[in-house]
mmCIF file of C-alpha atoms and ligand atoms in Angstrom:
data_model
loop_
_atom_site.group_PDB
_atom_site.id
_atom_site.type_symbol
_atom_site.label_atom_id
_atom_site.label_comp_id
_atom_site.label_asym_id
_atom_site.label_seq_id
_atom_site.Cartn_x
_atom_site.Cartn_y
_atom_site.Cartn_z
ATOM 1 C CA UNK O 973 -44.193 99.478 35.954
ATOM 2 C CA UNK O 974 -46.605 97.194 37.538
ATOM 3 C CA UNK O 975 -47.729 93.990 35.373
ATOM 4 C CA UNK O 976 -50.053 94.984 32.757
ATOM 5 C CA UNK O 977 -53.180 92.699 31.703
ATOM 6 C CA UNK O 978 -54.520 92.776 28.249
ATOM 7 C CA UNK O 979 -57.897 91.184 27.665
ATOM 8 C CA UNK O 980 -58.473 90.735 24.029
ATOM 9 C CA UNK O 981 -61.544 87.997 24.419
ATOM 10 C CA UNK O 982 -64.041 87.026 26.302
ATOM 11 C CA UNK O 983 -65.425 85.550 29.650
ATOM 12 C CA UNK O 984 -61.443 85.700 30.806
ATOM 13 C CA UNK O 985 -61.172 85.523 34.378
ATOM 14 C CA UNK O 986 -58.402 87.107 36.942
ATOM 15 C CA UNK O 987 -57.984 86.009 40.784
ATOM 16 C CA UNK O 988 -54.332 88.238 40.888
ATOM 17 C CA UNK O 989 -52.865 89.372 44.030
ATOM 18 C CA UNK O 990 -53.000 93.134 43.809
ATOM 19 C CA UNK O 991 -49.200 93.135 45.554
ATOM 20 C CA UNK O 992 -48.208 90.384 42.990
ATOM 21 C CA UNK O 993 -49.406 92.938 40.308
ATOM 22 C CA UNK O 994 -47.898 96.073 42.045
ATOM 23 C CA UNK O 995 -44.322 94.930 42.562
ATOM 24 C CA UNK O 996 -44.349 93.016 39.172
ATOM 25 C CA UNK O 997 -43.712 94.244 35.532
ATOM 26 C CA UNK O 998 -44.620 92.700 32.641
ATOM 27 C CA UNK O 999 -47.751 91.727 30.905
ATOM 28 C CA UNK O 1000 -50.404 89.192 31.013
ATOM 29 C CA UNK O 1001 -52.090 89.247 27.495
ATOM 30 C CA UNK O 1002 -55.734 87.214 26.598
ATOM 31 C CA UNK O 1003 -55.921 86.221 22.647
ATOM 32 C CA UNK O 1004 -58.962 84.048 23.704
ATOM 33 C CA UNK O 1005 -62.058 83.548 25.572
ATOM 34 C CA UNK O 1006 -62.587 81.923 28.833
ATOM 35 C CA UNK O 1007 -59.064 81.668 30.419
ATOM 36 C CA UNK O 1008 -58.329 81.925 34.166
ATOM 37 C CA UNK O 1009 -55.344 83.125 35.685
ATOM 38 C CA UNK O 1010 -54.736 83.102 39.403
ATOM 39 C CA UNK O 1011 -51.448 84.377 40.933
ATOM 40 C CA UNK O 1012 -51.000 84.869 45.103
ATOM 41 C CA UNK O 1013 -49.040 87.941 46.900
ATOM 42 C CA UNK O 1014 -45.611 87.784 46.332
ATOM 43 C CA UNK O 1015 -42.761 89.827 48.294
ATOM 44 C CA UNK O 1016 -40.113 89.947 45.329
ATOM 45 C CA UNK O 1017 -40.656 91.997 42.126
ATOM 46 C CA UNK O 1018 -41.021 89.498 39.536
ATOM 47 C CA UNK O 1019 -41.061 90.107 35.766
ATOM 48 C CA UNK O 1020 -43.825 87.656 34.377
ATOM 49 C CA UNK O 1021 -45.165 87.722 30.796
ATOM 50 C CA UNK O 1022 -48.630 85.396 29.988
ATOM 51 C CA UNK O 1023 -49.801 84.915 26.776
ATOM 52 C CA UNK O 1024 -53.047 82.504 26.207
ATOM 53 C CA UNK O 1025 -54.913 81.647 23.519
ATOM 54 C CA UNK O 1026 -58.372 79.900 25.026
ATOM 55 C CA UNK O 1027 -59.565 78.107 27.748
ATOM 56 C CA UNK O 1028 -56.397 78.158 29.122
ATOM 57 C CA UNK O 1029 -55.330 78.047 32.873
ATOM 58 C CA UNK O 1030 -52.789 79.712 35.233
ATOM 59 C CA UNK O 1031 -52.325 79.332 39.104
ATOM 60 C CA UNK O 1032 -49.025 80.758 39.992
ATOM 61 C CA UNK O 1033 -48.494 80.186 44.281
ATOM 62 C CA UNK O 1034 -46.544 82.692 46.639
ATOM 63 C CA UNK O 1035 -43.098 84.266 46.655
ATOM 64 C CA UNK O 1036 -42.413 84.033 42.942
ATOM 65 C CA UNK O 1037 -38.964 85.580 42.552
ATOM 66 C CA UNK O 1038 -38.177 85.629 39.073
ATOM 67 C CA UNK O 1039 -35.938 87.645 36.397
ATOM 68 C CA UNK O 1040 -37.889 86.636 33.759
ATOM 69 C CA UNK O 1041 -40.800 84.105 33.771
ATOM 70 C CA UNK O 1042 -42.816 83.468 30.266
ATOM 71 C CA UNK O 1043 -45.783 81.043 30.501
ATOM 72 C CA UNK O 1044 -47.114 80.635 26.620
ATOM 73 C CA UNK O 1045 -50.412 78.733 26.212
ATOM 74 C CA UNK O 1046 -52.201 77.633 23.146
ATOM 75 C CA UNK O 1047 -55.550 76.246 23.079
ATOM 76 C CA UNK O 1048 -56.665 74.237 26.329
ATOM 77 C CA UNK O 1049 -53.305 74.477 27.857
ATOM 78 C CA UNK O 1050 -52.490 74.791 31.783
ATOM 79 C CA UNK O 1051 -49.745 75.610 33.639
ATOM 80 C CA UNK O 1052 -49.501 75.537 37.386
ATOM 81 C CA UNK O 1053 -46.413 76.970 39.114
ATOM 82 C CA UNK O 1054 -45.802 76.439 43.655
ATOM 83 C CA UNK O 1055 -44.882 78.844 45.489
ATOM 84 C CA UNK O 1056 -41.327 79.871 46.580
ATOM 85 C CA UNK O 1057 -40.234 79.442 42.884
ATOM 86 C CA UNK O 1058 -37.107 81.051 41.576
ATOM 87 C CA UNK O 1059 -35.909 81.736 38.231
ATOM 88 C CA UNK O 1060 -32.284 83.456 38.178
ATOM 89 C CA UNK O 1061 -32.742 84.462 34.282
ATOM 90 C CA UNK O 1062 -35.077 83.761 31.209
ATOM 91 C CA UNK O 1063 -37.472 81.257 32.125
ATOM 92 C CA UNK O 1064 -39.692 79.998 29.524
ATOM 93 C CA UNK O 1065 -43.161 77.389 30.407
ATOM 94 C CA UNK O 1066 -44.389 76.354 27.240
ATOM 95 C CA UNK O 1067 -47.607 74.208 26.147
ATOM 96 C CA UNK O 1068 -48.819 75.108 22.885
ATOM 97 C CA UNK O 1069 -51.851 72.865 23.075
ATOM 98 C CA UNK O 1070 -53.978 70.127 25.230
ATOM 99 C CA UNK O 1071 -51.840 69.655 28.153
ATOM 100 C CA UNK O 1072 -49.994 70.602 31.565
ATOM 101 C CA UNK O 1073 -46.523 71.872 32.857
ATOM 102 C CA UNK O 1074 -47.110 71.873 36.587
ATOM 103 C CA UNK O 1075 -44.206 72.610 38.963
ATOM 104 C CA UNK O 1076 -44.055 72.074 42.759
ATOM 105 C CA UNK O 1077 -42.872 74.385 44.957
ATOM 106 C CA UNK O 1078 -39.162 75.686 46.014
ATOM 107 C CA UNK O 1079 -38.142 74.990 42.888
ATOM 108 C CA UNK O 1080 -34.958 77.069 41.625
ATOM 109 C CA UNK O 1081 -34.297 77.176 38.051
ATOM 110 C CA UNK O 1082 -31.211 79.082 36.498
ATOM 111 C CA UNK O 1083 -31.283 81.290 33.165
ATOM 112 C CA UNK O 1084 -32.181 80.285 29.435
ATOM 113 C CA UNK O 1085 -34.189 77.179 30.494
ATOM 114 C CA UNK O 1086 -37.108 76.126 28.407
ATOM 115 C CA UNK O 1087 -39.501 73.538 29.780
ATOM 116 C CA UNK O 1088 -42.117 72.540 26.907
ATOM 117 C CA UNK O 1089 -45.319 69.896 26.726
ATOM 118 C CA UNK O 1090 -45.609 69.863 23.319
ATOM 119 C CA UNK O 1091 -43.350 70.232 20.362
ATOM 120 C CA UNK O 1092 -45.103 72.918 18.691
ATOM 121 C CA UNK O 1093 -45.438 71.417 15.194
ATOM 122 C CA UNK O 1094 -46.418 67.897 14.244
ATOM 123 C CA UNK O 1095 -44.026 65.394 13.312
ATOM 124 C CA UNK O 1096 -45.532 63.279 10.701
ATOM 125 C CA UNK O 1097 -45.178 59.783 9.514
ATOM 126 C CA UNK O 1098 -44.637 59.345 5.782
ATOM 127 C CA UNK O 1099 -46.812 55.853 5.898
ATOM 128 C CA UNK O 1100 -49.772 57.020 7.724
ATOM 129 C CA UNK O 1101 -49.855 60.563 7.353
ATOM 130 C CA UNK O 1102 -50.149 60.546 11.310
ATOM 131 C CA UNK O 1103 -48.469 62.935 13.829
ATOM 132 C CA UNK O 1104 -46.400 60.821 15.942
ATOM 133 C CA UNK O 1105 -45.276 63.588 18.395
ATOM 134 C CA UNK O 1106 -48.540 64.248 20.911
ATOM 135 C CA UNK O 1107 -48.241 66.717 23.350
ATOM 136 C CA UNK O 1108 -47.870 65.304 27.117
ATOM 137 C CA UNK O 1109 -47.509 67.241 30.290
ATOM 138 C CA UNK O 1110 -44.783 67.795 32.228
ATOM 139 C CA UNK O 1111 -44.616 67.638 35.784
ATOM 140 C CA UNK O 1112 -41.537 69.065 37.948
ATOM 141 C CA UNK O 1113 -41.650 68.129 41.841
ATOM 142 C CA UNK O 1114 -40.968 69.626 45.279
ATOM 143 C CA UNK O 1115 -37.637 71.318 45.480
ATOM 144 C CA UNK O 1116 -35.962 70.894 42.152
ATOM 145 C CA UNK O 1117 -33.234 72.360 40.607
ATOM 146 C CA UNK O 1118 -32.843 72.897 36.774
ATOM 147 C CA UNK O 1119 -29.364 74.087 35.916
ATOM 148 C CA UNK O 1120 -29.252 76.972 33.145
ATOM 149 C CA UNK O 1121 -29.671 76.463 29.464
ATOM 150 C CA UNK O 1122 -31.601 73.351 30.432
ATOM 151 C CA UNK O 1123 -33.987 71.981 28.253
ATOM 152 C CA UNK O 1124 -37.273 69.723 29.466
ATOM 153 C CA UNK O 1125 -39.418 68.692 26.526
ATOM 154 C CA UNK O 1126 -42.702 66.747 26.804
ATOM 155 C CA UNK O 1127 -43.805 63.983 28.575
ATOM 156 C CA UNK O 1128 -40.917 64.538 31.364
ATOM 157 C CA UNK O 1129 -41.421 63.972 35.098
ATOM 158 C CA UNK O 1130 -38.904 65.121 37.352
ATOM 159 C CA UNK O 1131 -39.010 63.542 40.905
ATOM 160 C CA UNK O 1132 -39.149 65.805 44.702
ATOM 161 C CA UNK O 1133 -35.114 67.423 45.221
ATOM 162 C CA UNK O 1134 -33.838 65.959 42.041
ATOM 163 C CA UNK O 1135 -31.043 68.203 40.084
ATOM 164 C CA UNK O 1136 -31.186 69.065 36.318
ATOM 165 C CA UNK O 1137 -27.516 69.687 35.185
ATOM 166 C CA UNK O 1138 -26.646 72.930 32.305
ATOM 167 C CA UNK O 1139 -27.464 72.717 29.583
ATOM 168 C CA UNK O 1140 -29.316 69.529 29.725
ATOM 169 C CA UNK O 1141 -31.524 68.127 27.297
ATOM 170 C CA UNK O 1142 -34.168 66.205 29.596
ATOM 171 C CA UNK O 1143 -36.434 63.623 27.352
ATOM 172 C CA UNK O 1144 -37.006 60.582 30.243
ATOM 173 C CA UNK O 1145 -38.131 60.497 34.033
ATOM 174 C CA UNK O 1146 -35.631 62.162 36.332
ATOM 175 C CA UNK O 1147 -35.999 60.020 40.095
ATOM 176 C CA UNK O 1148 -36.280 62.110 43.264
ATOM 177 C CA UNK O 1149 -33.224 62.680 44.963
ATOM 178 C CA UNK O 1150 -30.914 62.733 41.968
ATOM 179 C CA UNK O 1151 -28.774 64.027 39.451
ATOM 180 C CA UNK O 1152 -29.601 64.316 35.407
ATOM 181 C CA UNK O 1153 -26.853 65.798 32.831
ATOM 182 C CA UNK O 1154 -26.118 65.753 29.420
ATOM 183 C CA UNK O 1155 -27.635 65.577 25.864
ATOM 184 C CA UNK O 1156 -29.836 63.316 25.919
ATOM 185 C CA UNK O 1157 -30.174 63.368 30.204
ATOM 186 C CA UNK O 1158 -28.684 60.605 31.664
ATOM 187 C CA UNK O 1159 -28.934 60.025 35.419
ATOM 188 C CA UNK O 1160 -25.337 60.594 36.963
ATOM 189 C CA UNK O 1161 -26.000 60.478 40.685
ATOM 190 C CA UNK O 1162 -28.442 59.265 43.057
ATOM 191 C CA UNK O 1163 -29.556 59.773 46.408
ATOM 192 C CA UNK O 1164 -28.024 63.727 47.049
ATOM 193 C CA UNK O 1165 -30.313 66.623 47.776
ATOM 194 C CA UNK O 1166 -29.330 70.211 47.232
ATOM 195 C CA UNK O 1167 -29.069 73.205 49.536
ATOM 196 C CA UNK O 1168 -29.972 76.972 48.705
ATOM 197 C CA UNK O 1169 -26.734 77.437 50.698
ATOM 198 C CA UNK O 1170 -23.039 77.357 49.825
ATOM 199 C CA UNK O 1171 -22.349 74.735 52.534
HETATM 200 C C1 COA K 1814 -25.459 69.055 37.785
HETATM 201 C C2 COA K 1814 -24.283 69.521 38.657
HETATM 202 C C3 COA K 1814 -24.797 70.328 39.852
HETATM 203 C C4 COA K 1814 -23.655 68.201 39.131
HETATM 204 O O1 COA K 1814 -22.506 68.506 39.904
HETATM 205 P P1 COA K 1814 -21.542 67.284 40.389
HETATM 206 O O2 COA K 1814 -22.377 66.208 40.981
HETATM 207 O O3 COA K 1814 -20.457 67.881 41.180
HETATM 208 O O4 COA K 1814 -21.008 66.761 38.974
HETATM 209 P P2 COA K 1814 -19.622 66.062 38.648
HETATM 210 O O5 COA K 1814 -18.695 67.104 38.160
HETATM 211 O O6 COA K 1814 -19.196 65.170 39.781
HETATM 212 O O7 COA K 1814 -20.058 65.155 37.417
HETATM 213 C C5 COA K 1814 -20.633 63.873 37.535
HETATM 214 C C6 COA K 1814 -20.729 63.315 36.128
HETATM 215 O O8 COA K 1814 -21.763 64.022 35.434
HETATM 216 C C7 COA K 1814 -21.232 64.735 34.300
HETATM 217 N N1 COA K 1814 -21.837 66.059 34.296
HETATM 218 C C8 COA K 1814 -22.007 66.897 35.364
HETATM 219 N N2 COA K 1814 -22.656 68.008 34.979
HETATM 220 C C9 COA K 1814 -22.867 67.895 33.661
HETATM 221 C C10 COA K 1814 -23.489 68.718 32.717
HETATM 222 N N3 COA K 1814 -24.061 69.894 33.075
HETATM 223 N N4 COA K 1814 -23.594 68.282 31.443
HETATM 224 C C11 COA K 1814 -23.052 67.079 31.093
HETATM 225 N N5 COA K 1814 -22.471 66.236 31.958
HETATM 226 C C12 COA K 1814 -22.364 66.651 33.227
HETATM 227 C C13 COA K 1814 -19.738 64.794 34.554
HETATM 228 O O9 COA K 1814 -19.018 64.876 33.348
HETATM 229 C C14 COA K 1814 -19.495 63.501 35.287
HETATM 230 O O10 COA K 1814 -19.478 62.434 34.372
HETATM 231 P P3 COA K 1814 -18.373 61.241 34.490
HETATM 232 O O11 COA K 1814 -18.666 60.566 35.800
HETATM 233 O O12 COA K 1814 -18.673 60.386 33.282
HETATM 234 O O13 COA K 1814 -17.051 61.915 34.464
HETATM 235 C C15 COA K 1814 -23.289 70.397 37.871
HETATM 236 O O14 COA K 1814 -22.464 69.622 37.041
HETATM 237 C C16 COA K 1814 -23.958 71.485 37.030
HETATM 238 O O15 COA K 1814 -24.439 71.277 35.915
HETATM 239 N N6 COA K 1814 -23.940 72.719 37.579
HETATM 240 C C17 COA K 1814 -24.528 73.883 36.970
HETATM 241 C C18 COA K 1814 -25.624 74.420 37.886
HETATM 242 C C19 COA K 1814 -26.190 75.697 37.335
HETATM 243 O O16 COA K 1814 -26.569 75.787 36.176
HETATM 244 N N7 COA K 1814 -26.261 76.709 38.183
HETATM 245 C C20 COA K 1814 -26.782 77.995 37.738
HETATM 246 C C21 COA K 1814 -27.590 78.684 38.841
HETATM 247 S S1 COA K 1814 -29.153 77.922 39.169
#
C-alpha cells in the first residue's frame, strides 16, 4: 500500500516524491492548516507515519530506509530529516510544540528509539506557578549512530560520527567523534568513528 495522505485542514502543502509515495506505506495525516511537507525519491520502501497539527514543517532528504519512522508535530513544530537515513525498527521524532529535531544525513538509528524536543506536558514550579521545562530543539549531525531503545530528550546536540549507546538516556551535548552510554549519557570514548561494515 503506497503512503496515504490525509488532509483534514487547510492551505497544507505537499512537495512528495511520487516514488517516495509509491514504494512507501503508511500515512501522512494534516489536523491543521498551513503545514508543508517535502520528502525526495527514495529507492527503499519505507514505512513513514506524519501527524501535524499546524504550521508545522517536514523535509525528509533521499534514500530513507526505514522500518518504521513516526514524525509527530504539534503546533509550530519542524522536523528535518538528511538523506541516506536508516532506522532498523520503531523510530519515533517527536516535537509537540515550538521547536526543531533536525538530523543530518547517513545517520543509522536502531529500533525503539525516541528522540523528543519537548516534554509534552509542563513541569511546574510550586513558587511561581511557572513551567520550568521549555521545549528546545534537537539537532543530530552527519553520520550518527543511535543504538536501540535510545532515548534523546530536548535540548540535545549530538556532534558529526558520534555513537549513541542502547538504551541510552541522552540529556547533554554528545561531541563529534565519540561515544555516549548509559542513564543519564555519559561520554565513554572519544575520537572513534563507526563503519556500516563489520570490519
Ligand atoms: C555504544 C557501543 C557501540 C560501545 O561499544 P564499545 O566501545 O565496545 O563499549 P565497551 O564495551 O568498550 O564499553 C565502554 C564503557 O561504556 C559502557 N557502555 C558501553 N555501552 C553501554 C551501554 N549501551 N549502556 C551503558 N553503558 C555502556 C561499558 O560498561 C564500559 O564502561 P566501563 O569502562 O566503566 O567498564 C555498544 O556498547 C552498544 O551500545 N552497542 C549497541 C548498538 C546497537 O544498539 N545496535 C543495534 C543496531 S543499530
Amino acid at each position: 500500500m503506497p503512503i496515504a495522505v490525509h488532509d483534514f485542514g487547510r492551505n497544507n502543502e505537499f512537495d512528495i516524491s511520487p516514488v517516495a509515495l509509491a514504494r512507501g506505506s503508511g500515512q501522512i495525516v494534516m489536523h491543521g492548516n498551513n503545514n508543508f511537507v517535502a520528502i525526495q525519491d527514495s529507492r527503499f520502501a519505507t514505512r513513514l507515519d506524519i501527524a501535524m497539527s499546524g504550521n508545522g514543517f517536514v523535509q525528509i532528504g533521499y534514500d530513507i530506509n526505514a522500518v518504521h519512522l513516526v514524525l509527530h508535530l504539534g503546533p509550530d513544530a519542524e522536523i528535518t530529516v538528511g538523506n541516506a537515513v536508516s532506522c532498523n525498527g520503531l523510530v519515533r521524532l517527536m516535537v509537540h510544540e515550538r521547536a526543531s529535531i533536525r538530523v543530518g544525513d547517513q545517520c543509522l538509528f536502531g529500533g525503539d528509539v525516541d528522540v523528543t524536543a519537548s516534554d509534552m506536558h509542563s513541569l511546574v514550579d510550586v513558587a511561581t506557578g511557572r513551567r520550568v521545562n521549555p521545549a528546545a530543539s534537537v539537532m543530530i549531525g552527519n553520520r550518527v549512530w543511535i543504538g536501540q531503545k535510545a532515548t534523546i530528550l530536548k535540548g540535545v546536540t549530538i556532534g558529526d560520527g558520534a555513537v549513541v549507546g542502547a538504551s541510552a538516556v541522552v540529556t547533554r551535548p554528545v561531541p563529534g567523534n565519540s561515544v555516549a552510554a548509559g542513564n543519564p549519557a555519559r561520554i565513554v570514548r572519544t575520537g572513534v568513528t563507526w563503519d556500516f561494515r563489520l570490519l
